mmCIF file of C-alpha atoms and ligand atoms in Angstrom:
data_model
loop_
_atom_site.group_PDB
_atom_site.id
_atom_site.type_symbol
_atom_site.label_atom_id
_atom_site.label_comp_id
_atom_site.label_asym_id
_atom_site.label_seq_id
_atom_site.Cartn_x
_atom_site.Cartn_y
_atom_site.Cartn_z
ATOM 1 C CA MET A 218 -0.192 0.240 0.141
ATOM 2 C CA ALA A 219 2.885 2.216 -0.733
ATOM 3 C CA ASN A 220 0.678 5.660 -1.834
ATOM 4 C CA ASN A 221 -1.474 4.593 2.396
ATOM 5 C CA PRO A 222 1.301 3.880 4.246
ATOM 6 C CA HIS A 223 0.988 2.459 8.042
ATOM 7 C CA SER A 224 2.612 2.702 11.108
ATOM 8 C CA ARG A 225 2.397 -0.908 13.082
ATOM 9 C CA ASP A 226 3.079 -0.441 17.020
ATOM 10 C CA LEU A 227 3.184 -2.518 20.099
ATOM 11 C CA ILE A 228 1.206 -0.666 22.856
ATOM 12 C CA PHE A 229 0.528 -3.779 24.898
ATOM 13 C CA SER A 230 2.126 -6.544 26.370
ATOM 14 C CA PRO A 231 0.216 -10.059 25.739
ATOM 15 C CA ILE A 232 0.128 -9.516 30.399
ATOM 16 C CA ILE A 233 -1.524 -6.005 29.869
ATOM 17 C CA ARG A 234 -3.906 -7.159 27.941
ATOM 18 C CA ILE A 235 -4.597 -11.377 29.586
ATOM 19 C CA CYS A 236 -4.940 -9.216 32.263
ATOM 20 C CA HIS A 237 -6.774 -6.268 31.122
ATOM 21 C CA TRP A 238 -9.622 -9.603 29.267
ATOM 22 C CA LEU A 239 -9.492 -11.396 33.376
ATOM 23 C CA ARG A 240 -10.401 -8.182 34.639
ATOM 24 C CA ALA A 241 -13.460 -7.579 33.042
ATOM 25 C CA LEU A 242 -15.002 -11.043 32.492
ATOM 26 C CA ALA A 243 -14.154 -10.475 36.982
ATOM 27 C CA ILE A 244 -16.156 -7.945 36.416
ATOM 28 C CA VAL A 245 -19.212 -8.533 34.668
ATOM 29 C CA LEU A 246 -19.591 -11.881 36.431
ATOM 30 C CA LEU A 247 -19.938 -9.288 39.806
ATOM 31 C CA VAL A 248 -21.576 -6.888 38.974
ATOM 32 C CA ILE A 249 -24.641 -9.961 37.661
ATOM 33 C CA SER A 250 -23.695 -12.162 40.716
ATOM 34 C CA GLY A 251 -23.552 -8.967 43.450
ATOM 35 C CA PHE A 252 -26.826 -7.880 41.884
ATOM 36 C CA TYR A 253 -27.574 -10.975 42.398
ATOM 37 C CA LEU A 254 -26.482 -11.610 45.605
ATOM 38 C CA SER A 255 -29.456 -8.416 46.931
ATOM 39 C CA TRP A 256 -31.909 -10.242 45.229
ATOM 40 C CA PRO A 257 -32.253 -13.421 44.681
ATOM 41 C CA PHE A 258 -34.883 -13.395 43.065
ATOM 42 C CA LEU A 259 -34.440 -17.065 41.864
ATOM 43 C CA VAL A 260 -35.616 -19.274 44.671
ATOM 44 C CA GLN A 261 -38.344 -18.361 46.915
ATOM 45 C CA TYR A 262 -37.806 -18.749 50.766
ATOM 46 C CA GLY A 263 -39.333 -22.070 51.713
ATOM 47 C CA GLY A 264 -37.242 -24.891 50.809
ATOM 48 C CA THR A 265 -33.540 -25.609 52.357
ATOM 49 C CA ASP A 266 -32.146 -28.131 49.909
ATOM 50 C CA ASN A 267 -31.787 -25.278 47.010
ATOM 51 C CA LEU A 268 -28.232 -23.477 46.834
ATOM 52 C CA MET A 269 -28.966 -21.163 44.468
ATOM 53 C CA GLN A 270 -27.865 -18.832 46.575
ATOM 54 C CA GLY A 271 -24.547 -20.227 47.672
ATOM 55 C CA TRP A 272 -23.501 -20.827 44.355
ATOM 56 C CA VAL A 273 -23.919 -17.149 43.677
ATOM 57 C CA ARG A 274 -22.465 -15.622 46.644
ATOM 58 C CA PHE A 275 -19.310 -18.949 45.782
ATOM 59 C CA GLY A 276 -18.722 -17.427 42.036
ATOM 60 C CA HIS A 277 -19.010 -14.075 43.453
ATOM 61 C CA LEU A 278 -15.743 -14.743 45.877
ATOM 62 C CA VAL A 279 -14.484 -16.828 42.954
ATOM 63 C CA ALA A 280 -14.349 -13.324 40.888
ATOM 64 C CA GLY A 281 -13.886 -11.092 43.883
ATOM 65 C CA PHE A 282 -10.548 -13.023 44.221
ATOM 66 C CA ALA A 283 -9.412 -13.207 41.241
ATOM 67 C CA LEU A 284 -10.274 -9.058 41.061
ATOM 68 C CA CYS A 285 -8.262 -8.761 43.891
ATOM 69 C CA ALA A 286 -5.079 -10.420 42.150
ATOM 70 C CA ILE A 287 -4.765 -8.698 38.714
ATOM 71 C CA THR A 288 -5.645 -5.723 40.647
ATOM 72 C CA LEU A 289 -1.799 -5.985 42.940
ATOM 73 C CA ALA A 290 -0.428 -7.676 39.662
ATOM 74 C CA ARG A 291 -1.284 -4.388 37.412
ATOM 75 C CA PHE A 292 0.241 -2.028 40.543
ATOM 76 C CA TYR A 293 2.810 -4.158 39.640
ATOM 77 C CA LEU A 294 3.318 -3.924 36.482
ATOM 78 C CA TYR A 295 2.286 -0.222 35.675
ATOM 79 C CA PHE A 296 5.117 0.891 38.105
ATOM 80 C CA PHE A 297 7.693 -1.514 37.503
ATOM 81 C CA GLY A 298 7.068 -3.469 34.118
ATOM 82 C CA LYS A 299 9.174 -2.560 31.262
ATOM 83 C CA SER A 300 7.412 -0.727 28.983
ATOM 84 C CA ASP A 301 6.454 2.824 30.125
ATOM 85 C CA ILE A 302 4.242 3.583 27.646
ATOM 86 C CA GLU A 303 1.135 3.902 30.761
ATOM 87 C CA ARG A 304 4.021 4.952 32.950
ATOM 88 C CA ARG A 305 4.114 8.632 30.697
ATOM 89 C CA SER A 306 1.119 9.443 30.166
ATOM 90 C CA PHE A 307 1.324 10.886 34.020
ATOM 91 C CA LYS A 308 3.152 13.650 32.060
ATOM 92 C CA ASP A 309 0.424 15.117 30.245
ATOM 93 C CA ALA A 310 -2.272 14.356 32.952
ATOM 94 C CA ILE A 311 -0.443 17.452 34.851
ATOM 95 C CA SER A 312 -0.335 19.350 31.851
ATOM 96 C CA PRO A 313 -3.203 21.734 31.509
ATOM 97 C CA LYS A 314 -2.119 22.816 27.579
ATOM 98 C CA ALA A 315 -1.812 18.426 27.538
ATOM 99 C CA TRP A 316 -5.684 19.130 28.762
ATOM 100 C CA ILE A 317 -7.104 21.875 26.279
ATOM 101 C CA GLU A 318 -5.014 19.838 23.480
ATOM 102 C CA ASN A 319 -7.262 16.353 24.343
ATOM 103 C CA LEU A 320 -10.477 17.923 24.950
ATOM 104 C CA LYS A 321 -10.357 20.028 22.184
ATOM 105 C CA ALA A 322 -9.438 17.454 19.730
ATOM 106 C CA TYR A 323 -12.690 15.460 21.214
ATOM 107 C CA MET A 324 -14.416 17.902 19.517
ATOM 108 C CA TYR A 325 -12.546 17.924 15.680
ATOM 109 C CA MET A 326 -10.327 20.801 17.274
ATOM 110 C CA GLY A 327 -6.616 19.885 16.281
ATOM 111 C CA HIS A 328 -4.262 16.955 16.890
ATOM 112 C CA MET A 329 -4.110 15.746 19.710
ATOM 113 C CA HIS A 330 -0.518 14.696 21.544
ATOM 114 C CA LYS A 331 -0.135 12.306 23.359
ATOM 115 C CA SER A 332 3.798 11.246 25.873
ATOM 116 C CA GLY A 333 2.344 7.869 26.711
ATOM 117 C CA VAL A 334 -0.166 5.601 26.018
ATOM 118 C CA TYR A 335 -3.658 8.108 27.148
ATOM 119 C CA GLY A 336 -4.973 10.860 26.978
ATOM 120 C CA PRO A 337 -5.499 13.122 29.888
ATOM 121 C CA LEU A 338 -8.848 12.313 30.721
ATOM 122 C CA GLN A 339 -8.773 8.627 29.777
ATOM 123 C CA TYR A 340 -6.017 8.042 32.464
ATOM 124 C CA VAL A 341 -7.516 10.247 35.880
ATOM 125 C CA THR A 342 -10.524 8.697 34.081
ATOM 126 C CA TYR A 343 -8.460 5.475 34.608
ATOM 127 C CA ILE A 344 -7.102 6.309 37.915
ATOM 128 C CA GLY A 345 -10.570 6.734 39.579
ATOM 129 C CA LEU A 346 -11.620 3.431 38.161
ATOM 130 C CA THR A 347 -8.623 1.811 39.750
ATOM 131 C CA LEU A 348 -9.318 4.211 42.795
ATOM 132 C CA VAL A 349 -12.660 1.943 42.657
ATOM 133 C CA ILE A 350 -11.298 -1.177 42.540
ATOM 134 C CA VAL A 351 -9.374 -0.385 45.559
ATOM 135 C CA VAL A 352 -12.232 0.454 47.490
ATOM 136 C CA MET A 353 -14.229 -3.089 46.180
ATOM 137 C CA CYS A 354 -11.658 -5.542 46.769
ATOM 138 C CA ILE A 355 -11.546 -3.771 49.876
ATOM 139 C CA THR A 356 -14.909 -3.535 51.112
ATOM 140 C CA GLY A 357 -15.410 -6.883 49.421
ATOM 141 C CA LEU A 358 -12.567 -8.358 52.138
ATOM 142 C CA ILE A 359 -14.303 -6.444 55.267
ATOM 143 C CA LEU A 360 -17.840 -8.547 53.705
ATOM 144 C CA HIS A 361 -16.373 -11.861 53.036
ATOM 145 C CA ALA A 362 -13.818 -12.425 56.974
ATOM 146 C CA HIS A 363 -17.946 -11.426 57.987
ATOM 147 C CA VAL A 364 -19.408 -14.699 56.039
ATOM 148 C CA TYR A 365 -16.723 -17.077 56.524
ATOM 149 C CA HIS A 366 -14.966 -16.489 59.599
ATOM 150 C CA GLU A 367 -11.747 -18.834 58.573
ATOM 151 C CA GLY A 368 -9.259 -19.397 56.277
ATOM 152 C CA ILE A 369 -8.957 -16.340 54.511
ATOM 153 C CA GLY A 370 -12.068 -14.885 55.976
ATOM 154 C CA GLY A 371 -10.145 -15.201 58.965
ATOM 155 C CA ALA A 372 -6.816 -13.918 58.259
ATOM 156 C CA PHE A 373 -8.255 -10.820 57.463
ATOM 157 C CA MET A 374 -10.970 -10.906 60.116
ATOM 158 C CA PRO A 375 -8.074 -7.893 62.791
ATOM 159 C CA ILE A 376 -7.713 -5.609 59.093
ATOM 160 C CA ALA A 377 -11.320 -5.495 59.189
ATOM 161 C CA GLU A 378 -12.594 -5.120 62.565
ATOM 162 C CA ALA A 379 -9.738 -1.566 62.568
ATOM 163 C CA LEU A 380 -10.362 -0.538 58.544
ATOM 164 C CA ILE A 381 -14.668 -0.668 60.161
ATOM 165 C CA PRO A 382 -14.616 2.460 62.286
ATOM 166 C CA MET A 383 -13.304 3.601 58.802
ATOM 167 C CA PHE A 384 -16.016 3.287 56.832
ATOM 168 C CA GLY A 385 -19.055 3.840 60.726
ATOM 169 C CA THR A 386 -20.665 0.528 60.284
ATOM 170 C CA LEU A 387 -20.756 -2.968 58.741
ATOM 171 C CA ALA A 388 -23.837 -2.030 57.502
ATOM 172 C CA PHE A 389 -22.690 0.681 55.713
ATOM 173 C CA VAL A 390 -19.796 -1.470 53.979
ATOM 174 C CA ARG A 391 -22.506 -3.102 52.479
ATOM 175 C CA GLU A 392 -24.152 -0.112 50.971
ATOM 176 C CA LEU A 393 -20.941 1.180 50.255
ATOM 177 C CA HIS A 394 -20.106 -2.375 47.999
ATOM 178 C CA HIS A 395 -23.669 -1.958 46.919
ATOM 179 C CA PHE A 396 -23.271 1.909 45.958
ATOM 180 C CA LEU A 397 -20.522 1.493 43.959
ATOM 181 C CA THR A 398 -21.377 -0.917 41.490
ATOM 182 C CA TRP A 399 -22.983 1.547 39.535
ATOM 183 C CA PHE A 400 -20.227 3.092 38.897
ATOM 184 C CA PHE A 401 -19.119 -0.650 36.770
ATOM 185 C CA VAL A 402 -22.026 -0.338 34.803
ATOM 186 C CA ILE A 403 -22.214 3.344 33.895
ATOM 187 C CA PHE A 404 -18.006 3.175 33.174
ATOM 188 C CA VAL A 405 -18.926 0.151 30.456
ATOM 189 C CA VAL A 406 -20.933 1.621 29.034
ATOM 190 C CA ILE A 407 -18.399 4.685 28.256
ATOM 191 C CA HIS A 408 -15.286 2.960 27.886
ATOM 192 C CA VAL A 409 -16.784 0.928 24.418
ATOM 193 C CA TYR A 410 -18.172 4.442 23.565
ATOM 194 C CA MET A 411 -15.418 6.416 23.364
ATOM 195 C CA ALA A 412 -12.926 3.364 22.594
ATOM 196 C CA VAL A 413 -15.008 3.125 18.592
ATOM 197 C CA PHE A 414 -15.165 6.956 18.883
ATOM 198 C CA SER A 415 -11.392 7.483 20.034
ATOM 199 C CA GLY A 416 -10.904 4.309 16.913
ATOM 200 C CA ILE A 417 -12.686 6.502 14.668
ATOM 201 C CA ARG A 418 -12.061 9.864 15.621
ATOM 202 C CA PHE A 419 -7.924 9.103 15.476
ATOM 203 C CA LYS A 420 -7.560 7.319 12.371
ATOM 204 C CA HIS A 421 -5.966 4.472 15.698
ATOM 205 C CA ASN A 422 -7.252 0.739 15.555
ATOM 206 C CA SER A 423 -7.843 1.796 19.704
ATOM 207 C CA VAL A 424 -10.066 -1.586 19.941
ATOM 208 C CA ASP A 425 -8.268 -4.441 18.597
ATOM 209 C CA SER A 426 -5.518 -2.963 20.064
ATOM 210 C CA ILE A 427 -6.338 -4.537 23.298
ATOM 211 C CA VAL A 428 -7.157 -7.788 21.353
ATOM 212 C CA SER A 429 -3.208 -7.759 19.539
ATOM 213 C CA GLY A 430 -0.792 -5.518 21.255
ATOM 214 C CA TYR A 431 -1.002 -3.418 18.609
ATOM 215 C CA ASP A 432 -2.318 0.080 17.177
ATOM 216 C CA TYR A 433 -1.775 0.832 13.001
ATOM 217 C CA HIS A 434 -2.328 4.420 11.810
ATOM 218 C CA PRO A 435 -2.070 6.026 8.602
ATOM 219 C CA MET A 436 1.318 7.374 8.476
ATOM 220 C CA LYS A 437 0.685 10.457 7.967
ATOM 221 C CA ASP A 438 -2.334 11.643 10.573
ATOM 222 C CA LYS A 439 -5.299 13.783 9.415
ATOM 223 C CA HIS A 440 -7.228 14.536 12.734
HETATM 224 C C1 HEM B 151 -16.424 -5.193 40.798
HETATM 225 C C2 HEM B 151 -15.954 -6.228 42.564
HETATM 226 C C3 HEM B 151 -17.753 -5.707 42.844
HETATM 227 C C4 HEM B 151 -18.261 -5.758 42.836
HETATM 228 C C5 HEM B 151 -19.617 -4.898 41.135
HETATM 229 C C6 HEM B 151 -19.916 -6.514 43.971
HETATM 230 C C7 HEM B 151 -20.980 -6.179 43.996
HETATM 231 C C8 HEM B 151 -21.354 -6.460 44.513
HETATM 232 C C9 HEM B 151 -22.847 -6.457 45.142
HETATM 233 C C10 HEM B 151 -24.346 -5.822 44.220
HETATM 234 C C11 HEM B 151 -23.283 -6.603 45.978
HETATM 235 C C12 HEM B 151 -24.604 -7.107 47.397
HETATM 236 C C13 HEM B 151 -24.542 -6.478 48.204
HETATM 237 C C14 HEM B 151 -26.288 -5.792 48.671
HETATM 238 O O1 HEM B 151 -26.038 -7.238 50.008
HETATM 239 O O2 HEM B 151 -26.682 -5.605 48.466
HETATM 240 C C15 HEM B 151 -22.260 -8.285 46.864
HETATM 241 C C16 HEM B 151 -21.358 -8.552 47.625
HETATM 242 C C17 HEM B 151 -20.768 -9.697 48.611
HETATM 243 N N1 HEM B 151 -19.469 -9.154 48.383
HETATM 244 FE FE1 HEM B 151 -19.501 -8.060 46.498
HETATM 245 N N2 HEM B 151 -18.573 -6.737 44.486
HETATM 246 C C18 HEM B 151 -17.463 -6.653 43.609
HETATM 247 C C19 HEM B 151 -16.538 -7.663 44.545
HETATM 248 C C20 HEM B 151 -16.169 -8.366 45.449
HETATM 249 C C21 HEM B 151 -15.410 -8.796 45.709
HETATM 250 C C22 HEM B 151 -13.292 -8.227 45.440
HETATM 251 C C23 HEM B 151 -15.465 -9.380 46.760
HETATM 252 C C24 HEM B 151 -14.476 -10.435 48.004
HETATM 253 C C25 HEM B 151 -13.176 -10.560 47.461
HETATM 254 C C26 HEM B 151 -16.538 -9.401 47.306
HETATM 255 C C27 HEM B 151 -17.035 -10.112 48.466
HETATM 256 C C28 HEM B 151 -17.984 -10.636 48.966
HETATM 257 C C29 HEM B 151 -19.144 -10.188 49.847
HETATM 258 C C30 HEM B 151 -18.229 -11.695 50.544
HETATM 259 C C31 HEM B 151 -20.126 -9.892 49.308
HETATM 260 C C32 HEM B 151 -21.853 -10.056 50.215
HETATM 261 C C33 HEM B 151 -22.280 -11.404 50.463
HETATM 262 C C34 HEM B 151 -23.517 -12.119 50.871
HETATM 263 O O3 HEM B 151 -24.128 -11.185 51.745
HETATM 264 O O4 HEM B 151 -23.405 -13.036 50.942
HETATM 265 N N3 HEM B 151 -17.144 -8.581 46.448
HETATM 266 N N4 HEM B 151 -21.128 -7.914 46.302
#
């Protein structure tokens, strides 16, 4: 394609992509099973031989512990990973010039030059997402410690006891855990929309880069 040359850059390593999709799967399972746990509509009260709630809670915990593990792995990769493509975006997030350029570019007014892989708004949104995930993992572990008093639950109990006063009460921990679930519902919709939008707007293959790892774009970007 001599008259339409494209550039091909590896932007997401295999481990970053695996973490992304495992996290996406865990979050979908957690939102569905979590809402079910709070409103168990499939089995009515009356029998003692139906373990539906227990199985859903089991699934919720497997996905929950997977999310805790991926979150720790992701922290490590962000700070100590070989590629600094994510860390470089911090520079733009604290630059008013980069913010103005970012917001204008979204409104089809000029180019956007990124120091790393994310734009400032995207980077700050992901920091917010990470904070919410950390709160969900902590509140989830507190709830878990109060349901299972042995194993990991029992081991976490002293930490849970120390953390609950910071939230107020155990009841509020549960409410916060439930309330923040809506954040993920809203986030996923906007995230998918923005991924498709930015691919079209900036002529980069933004959605498939998290599958293949590669970013393809015309050598001469016309933003
Ligand atoms: C995206 C992350 C998560 C979402 C969206 C989520 C969502 C929910 C929701 C909606 C509930 C029901 C709350 C209620 O009773 O109203 C719940 C309960 C619970 N969650 Fe999560 N959760 C997440 C992560 C976690 C994690 C990381 C853990 C622990 C490792 C966890 C452990 C629990 C436990 C133990 C309960 C209580 C189950 C019960 O009452 O039987 N969750 N979750």
